[in-house]
GROMACS .gro file of C-alpha atoms in nm:
model
  345
    1MET     CA    1  10.847  -1.182   2.426
    2ASN     CA    2  10.883  -0.913   2.113
    3ALA     CA    3  10.526  -0.833   2.218
    4PHE     CA    4  10.590  -0.734   2.558
    5VAL     CA    5  10.944  -0.553   2.421
    6ASN     CA    6  10.699  -0.363   2.162
    7PHE     CA    7  10.427  -0.279   2.424
    8ALA     CA    8  10.702  -0.119   2.628
    9LYS     CA    9  10.822   0.064   2.374
   10LYS     CA   10  10.527   0.216   2.245
   11ALA     CA   11  10.412   0.300   2.667
   12TYR     CA   12  10.742   0.507   2.697
   13ASP     CA   13  10.666   0.726   2.354
   14LYS     CA   14  10.328   0.792   2.445
   15TYR     CA   15  10.332   0.794   2.857
   16PRO     CA   16  10.737   0.864   2.961
   17GLY     CA   17  10.673   0.955   3.298
   18LEU     CA   18  10.391   0.669   3.390
   19ALA     CA   19  10.672   0.430   3.184
   20LYS     CA   20  10.975   0.551   3.424
   21ARG     CA   21  10.730   0.579   3.775
   22LEU     CA   22  10.590   0.161   3.673
   23GLY     CA   23  10.956   0.077   3.583
   24VAL     CA   24  10.855  -0.090   3.277
   25PHE     CA   25  11.222  -0.122   3.175
   26ASP     CA   26  11.317  -0.226   3.443
   27LEU     CA   27  11.165  -0.508   3.409
   28LEU     CA   28  11.364  -0.603   3.147
   29THR     CA   29  11.690  -0.673   3.360
   30LEU     CA   30  11.504  -0.957   3.529
   31PRO     CA   31  11.433  -1.327   3.413
   32PRO     CA   32  11.296  -1.474   3.264
   33TYR     CA   33  11.332  -1.191   2.994
   34ARG     CA   34  11.765  -1.113   3.089
   35PRO     CA   35  11.887  -1.483   2.956
   36TYR     CA   36  11.659  -1.513   2.691
   37TYR     CA   37  11.750  -1.182   2.574
   38MET     CA   38  12.128  -1.230   2.641
   39LYS     CA   39  12.161  -1.518   2.378
   40ARG     CA   40  12.005  -1.245   2.185
   41ILE     CA   41  12.286  -1.048   2.222
   42GLU     CA   42  12.564  -1.297   2.164
   43LYS     CA   43  12.397  -1.412   1.830
   44LYS     CA   44  12.416  -1.054   1.727
   45MET     CA   45  12.754  -0.965   1.885
   46ASN     CA   46  12.885  -1.223   1.659
   47GLU     CA   47  12.791  -1.124   1.329
   48PHE     CA   48  12.950  -0.751   1.418
   49LEU     CA   49  13.275  -0.903   1.504
   50SER     CA   50  13.269  -1.138   1.168
   51GLY     CA   51  13.284  -0.747   1.026
   52GLY     CA   52  12.934  -0.708   0.958
   53ILE     CA   53  12.869  -0.329   1.116
   54THR     CA   54  12.869   0.001   1.019
   55VAL     CA   55  13.135   0.211   0.943
   56GLU     CA   56  13.100   0.547   1.067
   57PHE     CA   57  13.315   0.912   0.929
   58GLU     CA   58  13.346   1.198   1.117
   59VAL     CA   59  13.520   1.430   0.855
   60THR     CA   60  13.483   1.724   1.102
   61ASN     CA   61  13.414   1.757   1.431
   62ALA     CA   62  13.271   2.145   1.289
   63CYS     CA   63  12.950   2.243   1.322
   64ASN     CA   64  12.722   2.532   1.176
   65ALA     CA   65  12.422   2.471   1.415
   66ASP     CA   66  12.397   2.470   1.806
   67CYS     CA   67  12.169   2.200   1.916
   68ILE     CA   68  12.029   2.184   2.263
   69MET     CA   69  12.096   1.850   2.287
   70CYS     CA   70  12.438   1.802   2.120
   71PRO     CA   71  12.743   1.856   2.317
   72ASN     CA   72  12.948   2.011   1.968
   73GLY     CA   73  12.954   2.363   2.196
   74ILE     CA   74  13.080   2.277   2.503
   75MET     CA   75  13.346   2.048   2.305
   76GLU     CA   76  13.727   2.071   2.365
   77ARG     CA   77  13.817   1.889   2.135
   78SER     CA   78  14.028   2.063   1.848
   79ILE     CA   79  13.842   2.119   1.532
   80VAL     CA   80  13.962   1.942   1.237
   81ARG     CA   81  13.881   1.778   0.899
   82MET     CA   82  13.994   1.450   0.802
   83GLU     CA   83  14.254   1.462   0.517
   84ILE     CA   84  14.143   1.337   0.154
   85GLY     CA   85  14.481   1.081   0.197
   86LEU     CA   86  14.395   0.958   0.535
   87PHE     CA   87  14.030   0.892   0.421
   88LYS     CA   88  14.138   0.666   0.122
   89GLN     CA   89  14.414   0.496   0.308
   90ILE     CA   90  14.127   0.415   0.572
   91VAL     CA   91  13.900   0.297   0.267
   92ASP     CA   92  14.179   0.082   0.079
   93GLU     CA   93  14.189  -0.141   0.431
   94LEU     CA   94  13.843  -0.172   0.463
   95ALA     CA   95  13.809  -0.294   0.106
   96ALA     CA   96  14.120  -0.513   0.131
   97GLU     CA   97  13.944  -0.656   0.452
   98LYS     CA   98  13.624  -0.761   0.230
   99LEU     CA   99  13.394  -0.749   0.544
  100PRO     CA  100  13.051  -0.777   0.549
  101LEU     CA  101  12.998  -0.425   0.624
  102ILE     CA  102  12.663  -0.317   0.691
  103ARG     CA  103  12.686   0.053   0.556
  104LEU     CA  104  12.946   0.348   0.519
  105VAL     CA  105  12.786   0.677   0.727
  106PHE     CA  106  12.883   1.034   0.742
  107ALA     CA  107  12.786   1.183   1.076
  108GLY     CA  108  12.950   1.222   1.372
  109ILE     CA  109  12.954   1.543   1.586
  110GLY     CA  110  13.013   1.764   1.287
  111GLU     CA  111  12.809   1.855   1.010
  112PRO     CA  112  12.951   1.668   0.705
  113THR     CA  113  12.888   1.908   0.432
  114LEU     CA  114  13.118   2.174   0.598
  115ASP     CA  115  13.401   1.914   0.422
  116ARG     CA  116  13.441   2.056   0.101
  117ASN     CA  117  13.600   1.713   0.002
  118LEU     CA  118  13.276   1.529   0.041
  119GLY     CA  119  13.148   1.462  -0.287
  120GLU     CA  120  13.472   1.282  -0.368
  121LYS     CA  121  13.496   1.071  -0.006
  122ILE     CA  122  13.150   0.963  -0.101
  123ARG     CA  123  13.275   0.867  -0.484
  124TYR     CA  124  13.579   0.710  -0.346
  125LEU     CA  125  13.369   0.457  -0.078
  126LYS     CA  126  13.143   0.367  -0.374
  127GLU     CA  127  13.428   0.268  -0.608
  128LYS     CA  128  13.630   0.126  -0.354
  129ILE     CA  129  13.330  -0.070  -0.169
  130PRO     CA  130  13.019  -0.032  -0.428
  131ASN     CA  131  12.810  -0.287  -0.261
  132VAL     CA  132  12.760  -0.109   0.069
  133PRO     CA  133  12.545   0.196   0.052
  134VAL     CA  134  12.634   0.532   0.190
  135GLN     CA  135  12.457   0.727   0.391
  136LEU     CA  136  12.487   1.076   0.511
  137THR     CA  137  12.287   1.266   0.844
  138THR     CA  138  12.306   1.604   0.756
  139ASN     CA  139  12.108   1.960   0.917
  140ALA     CA  140  12.018   2.048   0.533
  141SER     CA  141  12.140   2.414   0.594
  142LEU     CA  142  12.412   2.417   0.336
  143LEU     CA  143  12.196   2.170   0.080
  144THR     CA  144  12.191   2.369  -0.180
  145GLU     CA  145  12.072   2.282  -0.561
  146ALA     CA  146  12.456   2.206  -0.652
  147LYS     CA  147  12.587   2.081  -0.293
  148GLY     CA  148  12.239   1.827  -0.349
  149LYS     CA  149  12.338   1.753  -0.759
  150GLU     CA  150  12.719   1.686  -0.671
  151LEU     CA  151  12.597   1.452  -0.364
  152ILE     CA  152  12.392   1.216  -0.548
  153ASP     CA  153  12.613   1.256  -0.863
  154ALA     CA  154  12.899   1.083  -0.641
  155GLY     CA  155  12.628   0.810  -0.524
  156LEU     CA  156  12.488   0.894  -0.201
  157ASP     CA  157  12.243   0.586  -0.111
  158ARG     CA  158  12.061   0.780   0.232
  159MET     CA  159  12.008   1.045   0.372
  160ILE     CA  160  11.910   1.118   0.692
  161ILE     CA  161  11.822   1.489   0.751
  162SER     CA  162  11.830   1.641   1.131
  163PHE     CA  163  11.486   1.904   1.121
  164ASN     CA  164  11.423   1.936   1.497
  165GLY     CA  165  11.097   2.086   1.483
  166THR     CA  166  10.767   2.181   1.264
  167THR     CA  167  10.771   2.540   1.342
  168LYS     CA  168  10.990   2.800   1.326
  169GLU     CA  169  10.944   2.838   1.731
  170SER     CA  170  11.054   2.505   1.805
  171TYR     CA  171  11.272   2.434   1.543
  172GLU     CA  172  11.529   2.728   1.609
  173ALA     CA  173  11.427   2.700   1.969
  174VAL     CA  174  11.636   2.355   1.965
  175MET     CA  175  11.893   2.378   1.623
  176GLY     CA  176  12.053   2.742   1.752
  177HIS     CA  177  12.210   2.925   1.462
  178MET     CA  178  11.965   2.780   1.188
  179ASN     CA  179  11.730   2.935   0.971
  180TYR     CA  180  11.354   2.736   1.001
  181GLU     CA  181  11.298   2.937   0.612
  182LYS     CA  182  11.627   2.855   0.483
  183THR     CA  183  11.647   2.516   0.575
  184MET     CA  184  11.300   2.430   0.484
  185LYS     CA  185  11.355   2.589   0.122
  186ASN     CA  186  11.657   2.384   0.096
  187LEU     CA  187  11.480   2.007   0.179
  188LEU     CA  188  11.183   2.120  -0.005
  189ALA     CA  189  11.449   2.212  -0.343
  190PHE     CA  190  11.645   1.901  -0.280
  191LEU     CA  191  11.365   1.654  -0.326
  192PRO     CA  192  11.303   1.676  -0.713
  193LEU     CA  193  11.689   1.622  -0.786
  194ARG     CA  194  11.627   1.256  -0.610
  195GLN     CA  195  11.714   0.973  -0.866
  196ASN     CA  196  11.464   0.631  -0.867
  197GLY     CA  197  11.435   0.693  -0.486
  198ARG     CA  198  11.796   0.780  -0.424
  199PRO     CA  199  11.915   0.829  -0.214
  200HIS     CA  200  11.634   0.703   0.068
  201LEU     CA  201  11.534   0.979   0.265
  202THR     CA  202  11.495   1.006   0.672
  203ILE     CA  203  11.313   1.282   0.847
  204SER     CA  204  11.476   1.243   1.205
  205CYS     CA  205  11.328   1.466   1.503
  206VAL     CA  206  11.471   1.455   1.863
  207ARG     CA  207  11.162   1.412   2.111
  208LEU     CA  208  11.259   1.723   2.353
  209ASP     CA  209  11.012   1.952   2.562
  210ALA     CA  210  11.093   2.268   2.357
  211ASN     CA  211  10.948   2.066   2.063
  212ALA     CA  212  10.722   1.833   2.230
  213LYS     CA  213  10.429   1.972   2.042
  214ASP     CA  214  10.518   1.855   1.725
  215PHE     CA  215  10.509   1.497   1.753
  216ALA     CA  216  10.123   1.412   1.731
  217GLY     CA  217  10.136   1.564   1.368
  218LEU     CA  218  10.498   1.505   1.265
  219GLU     CA  219  10.405   1.297   0.937
  220ASP     CA  220  10.110   1.458   0.832
  221PHE     CA  221  10.279   1.857   0.868
  222TRP     CA  222  10.528   1.670   0.609
  223ARG     CA  223  10.291   1.490   0.410
  224ALA     CA  224  10.117   1.864   0.404
  225LYS     CA  225  10.386   2.007   0.238
  226GLY     CA  226  10.366   1.762  -0.037
  227VAL     CA  227  10.688   1.586   0.093
  228GLN     CA  228  10.687   1.194   0.048
  229VAL     CA  229  11.009   1.077   0.232
  230ASP     CA  230  11.062   0.690   0.302
  231GLY     CA  231  11.071   0.714   0.698
  232TYR     CA  232  11.116   0.939   0.982
  233LYS     CA  233  11.301   0.867   1.318
  234THR     CA  234  11.244   1.035   1.620
  235PRO     CA  235  11.516   0.929   1.856
  236VAL     CA  236  11.534   1.001   2.269
  237PRO     CA  237  11.814   1.193   2.375
  238PHE     CA  238  12.079   1.131   2.606
  239ASN     CA  239  12.342   1.263   2.796
  240ARG     CA  240  12.611   1.284   2.598
  241GLY     CA  241  12.710   1.595   2.749
  242GLN     CA  242  12.668   1.412   3.102
  243GLU     CA  243  12.564   1.680   3.344
  244LYS     CA  244  12.698   1.981   3.109
  245MET     CA  245  12.372   2.020   2.872
  246LYS     CA  246  12.090   2.225   3.009
  247TYR     CA  247  11.800   2.074   2.783
  248GLN     CA  248  11.505   1.923   2.947
  249SER     CA  249  11.284   1.599   2.813
  250LYS     CA  250  11.060   1.424   2.924
  251TRP     CA  251  11.151   1.083   2.739
  252ALA     CA  252  11.504   1.117   2.835
  253MET     CA  253  11.622   0.800   2.982
  254PRO     CA  254  11.698   0.764   3.362
  255LYS     CA  255  12.074   0.630   3.454
  256PRO     CA  256  12.112   0.288   3.529
  257THR     CA  257  12.109   0.269   3.887
  258ALA     CA  258  12.214  -0.141   3.990
  259PRO     CA  259  12.476  -0.390   3.831
  260ARG     CA  260  12.156  -0.601   3.673
  261HIS     CA  261  12.050  -0.279   3.486
  262TYR     CA  262  12.341  -0.284   3.245
  263TYR     CA  263  12.377  -0.475   2.902
  264PRO     CA  264  12.680  -0.455   2.691
  265CYS     CA  265  12.634  -0.114   2.456
  266ARG     CA  266  12.512  -0.272   2.079
  267MET     CA  267  12.617   0.117   1.974
  268MET     CA  268  13.000   0.045   2.092
  269ALA     CA  269  12.908  -0.293   1.902
  270GLU     CA  270  12.771  -0.233   1.590
  271ASN     CA  271  12.940   0.106   1.516
  272MET     CA  272  13.314   0.206   1.429
  273LEU     CA  273  13.346   0.605   1.494
  274ILE     CA  274  13.629   0.721   1.328
  275HIS     CA  275  13.728   1.095   1.400
  276PRO     CA  276  13.875   1.309   1.131
  277ASN     CA  277  14.226   1.215   1.303
  278GLY     CA  278  14.224   0.837   1.200
  279THR     CA  279  14.138   0.779   1.580
  280VAL     CA  280  13.872   0.470   1.597
  281VAL     CA  281  13.648   0.599   1.974
  282LEU     CA  282  13.415   0.393   2.229
  283CYS     CA  283  13.087   0.554   2.039
  284PHE     CA  284  12.954   0.911   1.989
  285VAL     CA  285  12.939   0.970   2.376
  286ASP     CA  286  13.275   1.003   2.349
  287TYR     CA  287  13.318   1.278   2.202
  288GLU     CA  288  13.668   1.395   2.381
  289GLU     CA  289  13.836   1.102   2.287
  290LYS     CA  290  13.888   0.913   2.575
  291HIS     CA  291  13.799   0.555   2.510
  292ILE     CA  292  14.041   0.504   2.196
  293MET     CA  293  14.014   0.153   2.011
  294GLY     CA  294  14.286   0.268   1.833
  295GLN     CA  295  14.389   0.485   1.518
  296PHE     CA  296  14.419   0.402   1.193
  297GLY     CA  297  14.780   0.466   1.037
  298LYS     CA  298  14.901   0.362   1.375
  299ASP     CA  299  14.726   0.018   1.454
  300THR     CA  300  14.564  -0.211   1.175
  301LEU     CA  301  14.143  -0.233   1.117
  302ARG     CA  302  14.229  -0.643   1.238
  303GLN     CA  303  14.387  -0.481   1.604
  304ILE     CA  304  14.113  -0.246   1.592
  305LEU     CA  305  13.801  -0.527   1.582
  306ALA     CA  306  14.034  -0.704   1.872
  307THR     CA  307  14.005  -0.402   2.090
  308LYS     CA  308  13.615  -0.435   2.037
  309ARG     CA  309  13.573  -0.798   2.127
  310ASP     CA  310  13.763  -0.736   2.406
  311TRP     CA  311  13.547  -0.451   2.532
  312TYR     CA  312  13.257  -0.667   2.430
  313GLU     CA  313  13.313  -0.940   2.689
  314ARG     CA  314  13.433  -0.707   2.931
  315HIS     CA  315  13.073  -0.531   2.919
  316LYS     CA  316  12.928  -0.872   2.930
  317ARG     CA  317  13.054  -0.960   3.231
  318GLY     CA  318  13.005  -0.615   3.372
  319ASP     CA  319  13.337  -0.466   3.374
  320PHE     CA  320  13.296  -0.106   3.274
  321THR     CA  321  13.615   0.018   3.442
  322HIS     CA  322  13.758   0.083   3.127
  323THR     CA  323  13.445   0.265   2.976
  324PRO     CA  324  13.362   0.487   3.279
  325LEU     CA  325  13.203   0.670   3.039
  326CYS     CA  326  12.932   0.413   3.047
  327LYS     CA  327  12.847   0.387   3.382
  328ASN     CA  328  12.641   0.724   3.423
  329CYS     CA  329  12.519   0.669   3.041
  330THR     CA  330  12.137   0.722   2.961
  331PHE     CA  331  12.183   0.519   2.660
  332MET     CA  332  12.275   0.201   2.902
  333THR     CA  333  11.951   0.145   2.990
  334GLU     CA  334  11.784   0.158   2.605
  335GLN     CA  335  12.024  -0.137   2.562
  336VAL     CA  336  11.710  -0.338   2.738
  337VAL     CA  337  11.555  -0.329   2.384
  338ALA     CA  338  11.850  -0.244   2.173
  339TRP     CA  339  11.934  -0.520   2.048
  340TRP     CA  340  11.629  -0.638   1.867
  341LYS     CA  341  11.628  -0.354   1.637
  342ASP     CA  342  11.795  -0.435   1.238
  343SER     CA  343  12.017  -0.144   1.279
  344TYR     CA  344  12.034   0.185   1.483
  345TYR     CA  345  12.001   0.371   1.105
   0.00000   0.00000   0.00000
């Protein structure tokens, strides 16, 4: 069964148009795959509900980029930065519960390095929850030598750099306000600062038509620059902005069209996304805070996890009335294989 799943994923990466026409992912909603897969989902979900989750901090929803696949530019939510007091309150509650957390992530819809207290927040996490890796996703535009040293000294374990193109033309076409030469200079200057392979470094490049020519030689491009990284990610975009976003991608997933196309969403299950005001939302598709699981300062961690369990049980029954964003989300199509992954991160 895993062999067929891997074949489907590789076929989609290489021949997305053909895979869509043949309905490769549609086959993964039928017996015998579906009942077999649901057992896998149930097993993983029990791990998540016991606390084996990723906690993601959106320390700010401000961003200095304008990526064509990201709805930050159309977001109506007020720009907020997470106050250090609220952050410590949340971390203290997480530490007190002693949950078997997978990782602690700084990401969300904003650029975390815009938060002047980011280094302090990383350090506090490492003090209070020392055995859980801390990860940062950044566009690296502000990753100066001083900032890099600060983050490493604070104890950062992992970094994902969003570098969405290997040429100036494709990179700036995707990332809007970003300057290719400046960001490349930052990245290359950061690499010698790493100590004993830390932080673990991944280059991420989203699959879009604007940078489609870059993927065949992606790893060779970075090797030619002498860049030694620990991994590459080439995620498929999805319709976070619903119909408001105008980017094009031949890899974009189709929307679900039948009840059998829906599986419980792993992102909702595995991830706890905390916005700067302490609100815990459905997932990163919910950038306007329409579907709220709870809010730190008002609700306890256990209450929030109980809501997560309830929403999962409803998803499992095919009930998405409480989360209508899911009904037209192309990310739901990816759920036919998503639960086989070790993690989304």
